Coordinates of C-alpha atoms in Angstrom, one line a residue:
M1 CA 0.0 0.0 0.0
K2 CA 2.8 2.4 0.9
K3 CA 4.5 1.6 -2.4
I4 CA 1.4 2.4 -4.3
I5 CA 1.0 5.7 -2.5
I6 CA 4.6 6.7 -3.0
T7 CA 4.4 5.8 -6.7
S8 CA 1.2 7.9 -7.0
L9 CA 2.8 10.9 -5.3
I10 CA 5.8 10.7 -7.6
S11 CA 3.5 10.6 -10.6
M12 CA 1.6 13.6 -9.3
L13 CA 4.8 15.5 -8.7
F14 CA 6.0 14.7 -12.2
L15 CA 2.7 15.8 -13.7
S16 CA 2.7 19.0 -11.7
C17 CA 6.3 19.9 -12.9
S18 CA 5.4 19.0 -16.4
T19 CA 2.3 21.3 -16.3
K20 CA 4.3 24.2 -14.8
K21 CA 6.9 23.7 -17.5
A22 CA 4.2 23.7 -20.2
I23 CA 2.8 27.0 -18.8
Q24 CA 6.3 28.6 -18.6
T25 CA 7.1 27.6 -22.2
K26 CA 3.7 28.8 -23.5
A27 CA 5.0 32.3 -24.2
K28 CA 6.0 32.9 -27.8
P29 CA 9.7 33.6 -28.4
L30 CA 10.5 37.3 -27.9
E31 CA 10.7 39.1 -31.3
I32 CA 10.9 42.7 -30.3
N33 CA 10.3 43.8 -34.0
N34 CA 6.9 42.3 -33.8
Y35 CA 5.9 44.8 -31.2
I36 CA 7.7 47.7 -32.9
N37 CA 5.9 46.9 -36.1
S38 CA 2.5 46.6 -34.4
I39 CA 2.7 50.4 -34.4
T40 CA 1.3 51.3 -37.9
Q41 CA 0.5 54.3 -40.0
E42 CA -3.0 53.0 -40.5
E43 CA -3.9 52.8 -36.8
L44 CA -2.3 56.2 -36.1
K45 CA -4.2 57.8 -38.9
T46 CA -7.5 56.2 -37.9
N47 CA -7.2 57.5 -34.3
L48 CA -5.8 60.9 -35.2
T49 CA -8.7 61.4 -37.7
V50 CA -11.0 61.2 -34.8
I51 CA -9.0 63.0 -32.1
A52 CA -8.3 66.0 -34.4
S53 CA -11.7 66.2 -36.0
D54 CA -14.1 69.1 -35.9
E55 CA -16.3 67.0 -33.6
M56 CA -13.8 67.5 -30.8
Q57 CA -14.0 71.3 -31.1
G58 CA -10.3 71.9 -30.7
R59 CA -10.1 70.1 -27.3
E60 CA -9.9 73.2 -25.2
T61 CA -9.1 72.4 -21.5
G62 CA -12.3 71.4 -19.7
S63 CA -14.5 71.7 -22.8
E64 CA -17.1 69.3 -24.0
G65 CA -14.9 68.5 -27.0
Q66 CA -11.9 67.6 -24.8
K67 CA -14.1 65.4 -22.7
M68 CA -15.3 63.6 -25.9
A69 CA -11.7 63.1 -26.9
G70 CA -11.0 61.6 -23.5
K71 CA -13.9 59.2 -23.8
Y72 CA -12.7 58.1 -27.2
L73 CA -9.2 57.4 -25.7
I74 CA -10.7 55.4 -22.9
D75 CA -12.8 53.4 -25.3
Q76 CA -9.7 52.4 -27.2
Y77 CA -8.0 51.3 -24.0
K78 CA -11.0 49.2 -23.0
K79 CA -11.1 47.6 -26.5
A80 CA -7.4 46.7 -26.1
G81 CA -7.9 45.2 -22.7
I82 CA -5.7 47.9 -21.0
S83 CA -7.0 48.8 -17.6
F84 CA -6.7 52.0 -15.5
P85 CA -3.9 51.9 -12.9
K86 CA -4.0 50.0 -9.6
G87 CA -5.1 52.3 -6.9
A88 CA -7.4 54.4 -9.2
T89 CA -11.1 53.9 -9.4
D90 CA -11.4 54.7 -13.2
Y91 CA -9.4 56.1 -16.1
Y92 CA -9.7 59.7 -14.8
Q93 CA -7.5 61.8 -12.6
K94 CA -9.8 64.7 -12.0
V95 CA -8.2 68.2 -12.1
P96 CA -10.4 70.8 -10.6
A97 CA -11.1 74.2 -12.1
A98 CA -9.8 75.9 -9.0
Y99 CA -6.4 74.3 -9.6
L100 CA -6.4 75.1 -13.3
N101 CA -7.2 78.8 -12.6
Q102 CA -5.1 79.4 -9.5
K103 CA -2.1 80.9 -11.3
R104 CA -4.1 83.1 -13.7
N105 CA -7.9 82.9 -13.9
E106 CA -8.8 82.0 -17.4
G107 CA -12.2 80.6 -16.6
L108 CA -11.2 77.0 -17.3
Q109 CA -13.7 74.3 -16.4
D110 CA -13.0 71.1 -14.4
S111 CA -10.9 68.8 -16.5
E112 CA -9.1 65.4 -16.3
N113 CA -5.9 63.7 -16.9
I114 CA -6.5 60.2 -18.4
W115 CA -4.3 57.3 -17.4
A116 CA -3.9 53.6 -18.4
F117 CA -1.6 51.0 -17.0
I118 CA 0.4 47.9 -17.9
E119 CA 1.7 46.4 -14.7
G120 CA 5.3 45.2 -14.5
S121 CA 6.2 41.5 -13.9
E122 CA 9.3 41.8 -11.8
H123 CA 9.4 45.4 -10.5
P124 CA 5.8 46.5 -10.6
E125 CA 6.4 49.2 -8.0
E126 CA 8.8 51.0 -10.4
I127 CA 7.0 53.2 -12.9
I128 CA 7.8 54.6 -16.3
V129 CA 5.5 57.4 -17.3
V130 CA 4.8 57.9 -21.0
S131 CA 3.1 61.3 -21.4
A132 CA 1.5 63.6 -23.9
H133 CA -1.1 66.4 -23.6
Y134 CA -4.4 65.8 -25.3
D135 CA -5.8 69.4 -24.9
H136 CA -5.4 72.1 -27.6
I137 CA -6.6 75.7 -27.9
G138 CA -10.3 75.2 -28.9
I139 CA -12.3 77.6 -31.0
K140 CA -11.3 81.1 -31.8
N141 CA -13.4 83.6 -33.8
G142 CA -15.6 80.7 -34.9
E143 CA -12.7 78.7 -36.3
I144 CA -11.9 75.3 -34.8
Y145 CA -8.2 74.7 -34.0
N146 CA -7.9 70.9 -34.3
G147 CA -4.2 70.6 -33.3
A148 CA -3.5 67.5 -35.3
D149 CA 0.2 67.8 -34.6
D150 CA 0.0 69.7 -31.4
D151 CA -0.6 67.3 -29.7
G152 CA -2.9 65.0 -31.5
S153 CA 0.2 63.3 -32.8
G154 CA 1.5 62.6 -29.3
T155 CA -1.9 61.6 -28.1
V156 CA -2.4 58.8 -30.7
A157 CA 1.3 57.8 -30.2
L158 CA 0.5 56.9 -26.6
L159 CA -2.4 54.7 -27.7
E160 CA -0.1 52.8 -30.1
I161 CA 2.7 52.5 -27.5
A162 CA 0.2 51.1 -24.9
Q163 CA -1.2 48.6 -27.3
A164 CA 2.3 47.4 -28.3
F165 CA 3.1 46.8 -24.6
Q166 CA -0.2 45.0 -24.1
K167 CA 0.4 42.8 -27.1
A168 CA 3.8 41.9 -25.6
K169 CA 2.2 41.1 -22.2
N170 CA -0.5 39.0 -23.9
E171 CA 2.3 36.9 -25.5
G172 CA 4.2 36.4 -22.2
H173 CA 6.6 39.3 -22.6
G174 CA 5.1 42.0 -20.4
P175 CA 7.5 44.7 -19.2
K176 CA 9.5 44.1 -16.0
R177 CA 8.6 47.6 -14.7
S178 CA 5.1 49.1 -14.9
I179 CA 4.1 51.5 -17.6
L180 CA 1.8 54.5 -16.7
I181 CA 0.3 56.0 -19.9
L182 CA -0.6 59.6 -19.0
H183 CA -2.7 61.9 -21.2
V184 CA -2.4 65.2 -19.5
T185 CA -4.8 68.2 -19.7
G186 CA -4.1 71.9 -19.5
E187 CA -0.7 71.9 -21.2
E188 CA -1.6 74.8 -23.4
H189 CA -2.4 77.0 -20.4
G190 CA 0.8 76.3 -18.5
L191 CA 1.6 72.5 -18.1
H192 CA -1.2 72.3 -15.5
G193 CA -2.2 68.6 -15.9
S194 CA 1.4 67.3 -15.6
R195 CA 2.0 69.7 -12.7
Y196 CA -1.1 68.4 -11.0
Y197 CA 0.0 64.8 -11.4
S198 CA 3.5 65.7 -10.0
E199 CA 1.9 67.3 -7.0
N200 CA -0.7 64.5 -6.6
P201 CA 1.0 61.4 -7.9
L202 CA -0.8 58.1 -7.9
F203 CA 2.6 56.4 -7.5
P204 CA 5.3 57.9 -5.3
L205 CA 7.7 60.1 -7.3
K206 CA 10.6 58.2 -5.7
N207 CA 9.4 55.1 -7.6
T208 CA 9.0 56.9 -10.9
V209 CA 12.0 55.8 -13.0
A210 CA 11.6 58.1 -16.0
D211 CA 9.2 60.1 -18.2
V212 CA 9.1 59.7 -21.9
N213 CA 7.2 62.7 -23.2
I214 CA 5.8 63.1 -26.7
D215 CA 4.6 66.5 -28.0
M216 CA 4.4 67.2 -31.7
I217 CA 5.9 64.3 -33.8
G218 CA 3.9 64.3 -37.0
R219 CA 5.5 67.0 -39.1
R220 CA 8.8 68.5 -40.2
D221 CA 10.3 72.0 -39.5
E222 CA 12.2 74.5 -41.6
N223 CA 15.5 73.0 -40.4
H224 CA 14.7 69.7 -42.1
K225 CA 13.0 70.6 -45.4
D226 CA 14.6 67.8 -47.3
S227 CA 13.8 64.9 -45.0
N228 CA 11.4 64.0 -42.1
N229 CA 13.7 61.2 -40.9
Y230 CA 14.7 63.0 -37.8
I231 CA 13.7 63.7 -34.2
Y232 CA 14.7 66.4 -31.7
L233 CA 15.5 64.8 -28.4
I234 CA 15.5 67.2 -25.4
G235 CA 16.7 66.5 -21.9
S236 CA 17.8 62.9 -22.2
D237 CA 21.3 63.7 -20.7
Y238 CA 20.2 66.3 -18.2
L239 CA 19.8 63.9 -15.3
S240 CA 20.9 60.5 -16.4
T241 CA 23.7 59.3 -18.6
D242 CA 21.8 55.9 -18.8
L243 CA 18.8 57.6 -20.4
Y244 CA 20.9 59.3 -23.0
N245 CA 22.7 56.1 -23.8
I246 CA 19.5 54.2 -24.1
C247 CA 18.0 56.7 -26.5
E248 CA 21.1 56.6 -28.7
S249 CA 21.5 52.8 -28.7
V250 CA 17.9 51.8 -29.4
N251 CA 17.5 54.3 -32.1
S252 CA 20.7 53.1 -33.8
K253 CA 19.7 49.4 -33.4
F254 CA 16.0 49.6 -34.3
I255 CA 14.8 52.9 -35.8
N256 CA 17.6 54.9 -37.4
L257 CA 16.2 58.4 -37.2
N258 CA 18.7 61.2 -37.2
I259 CA 18.7 62.6 -33.7
D260 CA 19.0 66.4 -33.6
Y261 CA 20.2 67.9 -30.3
K262 CA 19.8 71.5 -31.4
Y263 CA 17.2 72.3 -28.8
N264 CA 18.9 70.3 -26.1
D265 CA 21.3 73.2 -25.7
R266 CA 20.7 74.8 -22.3
A267 CA 21.3 78.2 -23.9
D268 CA 18.5 77.6 -26.5
K269 CA 16.4 80.8 -26.7
N270 CA 13.3 78.8 -27.4
R271 CA 13.5 77.1 -24.0
F272 CA 11.6 74.0 -25.2
Y273 CA 12.9 72.0 -22.3
Y274 CA 10.7 74.1 -20.0
R275 CA 7.7 74.2 -22.3
S276 CA 6.3 70.7 -22.3
D277 CA 5.0 68.2 -19.7
H278 CA 8.3 66.3 -19.1
Y279 CA 9.5 69.4 -17.2
N280 CA 7.2 68.7 -14.2
F281 CA 8.9 65.3 -13.8
A282 CA 12.4 66.5 -14.5
K283 CA 12.2 69.4 -12.0
N284 CA 11.5 66.6 -9.4
G285 CA 14.7 64.8 -10.3
I286 CA 13.1 62.2 -12.6
P287 CA 15.1 61.5 -15.8
S288 CA 13.0 62.7 -18.8
V289 CA 13.3 62.8 -22.5
F290 CA 11.1 65.0 -24.8
L291 CA 10.4 63.8 -28.4
F292 CA 9.7 66.7 -30.7
N293 CA 9.6 67.5 -34.4
G294 CA 10.1 71.3 -34.0
V295 CA 7.8 74.2 -34.8
H296 CA 6.2 74.6 -38.3
A297 CA 4.1 77.2 -40.1
D298 CA 0.9 75.7 -38.8
Y299 CA 1.8 75.8 -35.1
H300 CA -1.2 77.1 -33.1
K301 CA -3.0 77.9 -36.3
Q302 CA -6.4 76.7 -37.6
S303 CA -4.4 75.0 -40.4
D304 CA -2.8 72.3 -38.1
E305 CA -4.9 69.6 -39.7
V306 CA -4.7 65.8 -40.2
D307 CA -4.1 66.1 -44.0
K308 CA -0.7 67.8 -43.3
I309 CA 0.6 65.0 -41.0
E310 CA 3.4 62.9 -42.4
F311 CA 2.4 59.5 -41.2
D312 CA 5.6 57.7 -42.1
A313 CA 7.5 60.1 -39.8
L314 CA 4.8 59.9 -37.1
T315 CA 5.1 56.1 -37.2
K316 CA 8.9 55.9 -36.8
R317 CA 8.9 58.5 -34.0
T318 CA 6.2 56.6 -32.2
Q319 CA 8.2 53.4 -32.6
L320 CA 11.2 55.2 -31.1
G321 CA 9.1 56.3 -28.1
F322 CA 8.1 52.7 -27.6
I323 CA 11.5 51.2 -27.8
I324 CA 13.0 53.8 -25.5
T325 CA 10.3 52.9 -23.0
W326 CA 10.8 49.2 -23.6
E327 CA 14.5 49.4 -22.8
I328 CA 14.0 51.5 -19.6
A329 CA 11.3 49.0 -18.5
N330 CA 13.2 45.8 -19.2
R331 CA 16.8 46.5 -18.3
E332 CA 18.2 44.6 -15.3
K333 CA 18.8 47.7 -13.1
R334 CA 16.9 50.9 -12.8
I335 CA 18.5 53.8 -14.7
V336 CA 20.7 55.9 -12.5
V337 CA 20.4 59.6 -11.8
D338 CA 24.0 60.8 -12.0
K339 CA 23.5 64.5 -12.9
D340 CA 21.8 67.5 -11.2
G341 CA 19.9 68.6 -14.3
K342 CA 21.5 72.0 -14.4

């Protein structure tokens, strides 16, 4: 009887081990290019055509049009099976009108940051923020300012980046660290939404590893008339040598855009480093990089429309944002802050 019991236990143990092994080997082999290439011109165009449509009324902070755009984003996350963050009750971080108007009263209405979340598998408490503002400047003199590039381009890039990470997770290759997708409000009025998050973070800032910020990546500027195969990177080396090296290496290995550091110069008179949402992370000592195509003739004009977006460039730049985030999320050690940002 003992012999039968022992034999049965051995068989059960073998079966258990075999089952665990089968579960562990269920994941498809990691092919990073599959996730990079899941970011497509077609999907970016489909989403941008909605986000930058007249129906969204220029997405002024707190307006009905902006709220419609936010609902559209949330619907896309739900369809992709991407949840809101742990610790939140829904996809909204409410930003009250009192906060939006406290510096200069512009009569802004209550608004919302929108967030989505892919939890890390090994270091879930460590957070990489991927940010873009989804507001624009609304309606002026009866004309709708659709902001296709500013920052419809960054808004739809975040959707694609999130979906690429979720695809990887579904196939057994989820990120080691957690990804917080953060669509911020009120950028056009003074970086209000990102400032609100930095002052009311869902996750402790000490656990926030980096911010990858995307603001205007669908066009070309006067400095690059002959090619759109470029990107301005701003701030990558201000706080972390690791972040700078990651941006350089993954671009060289996977994307091959020409990286232009013209506006990374601390003496740059445009001061772009201080003019987009990454700054509210960087000023708190969080390594940050800003992806940017530069200013063009349609900047803050009614003519910033979808038909002027160069979707080949938007796709490659979105892919770069993804692979930078991927490398930060999956490297063995957290990137090091080794500079003071000055």
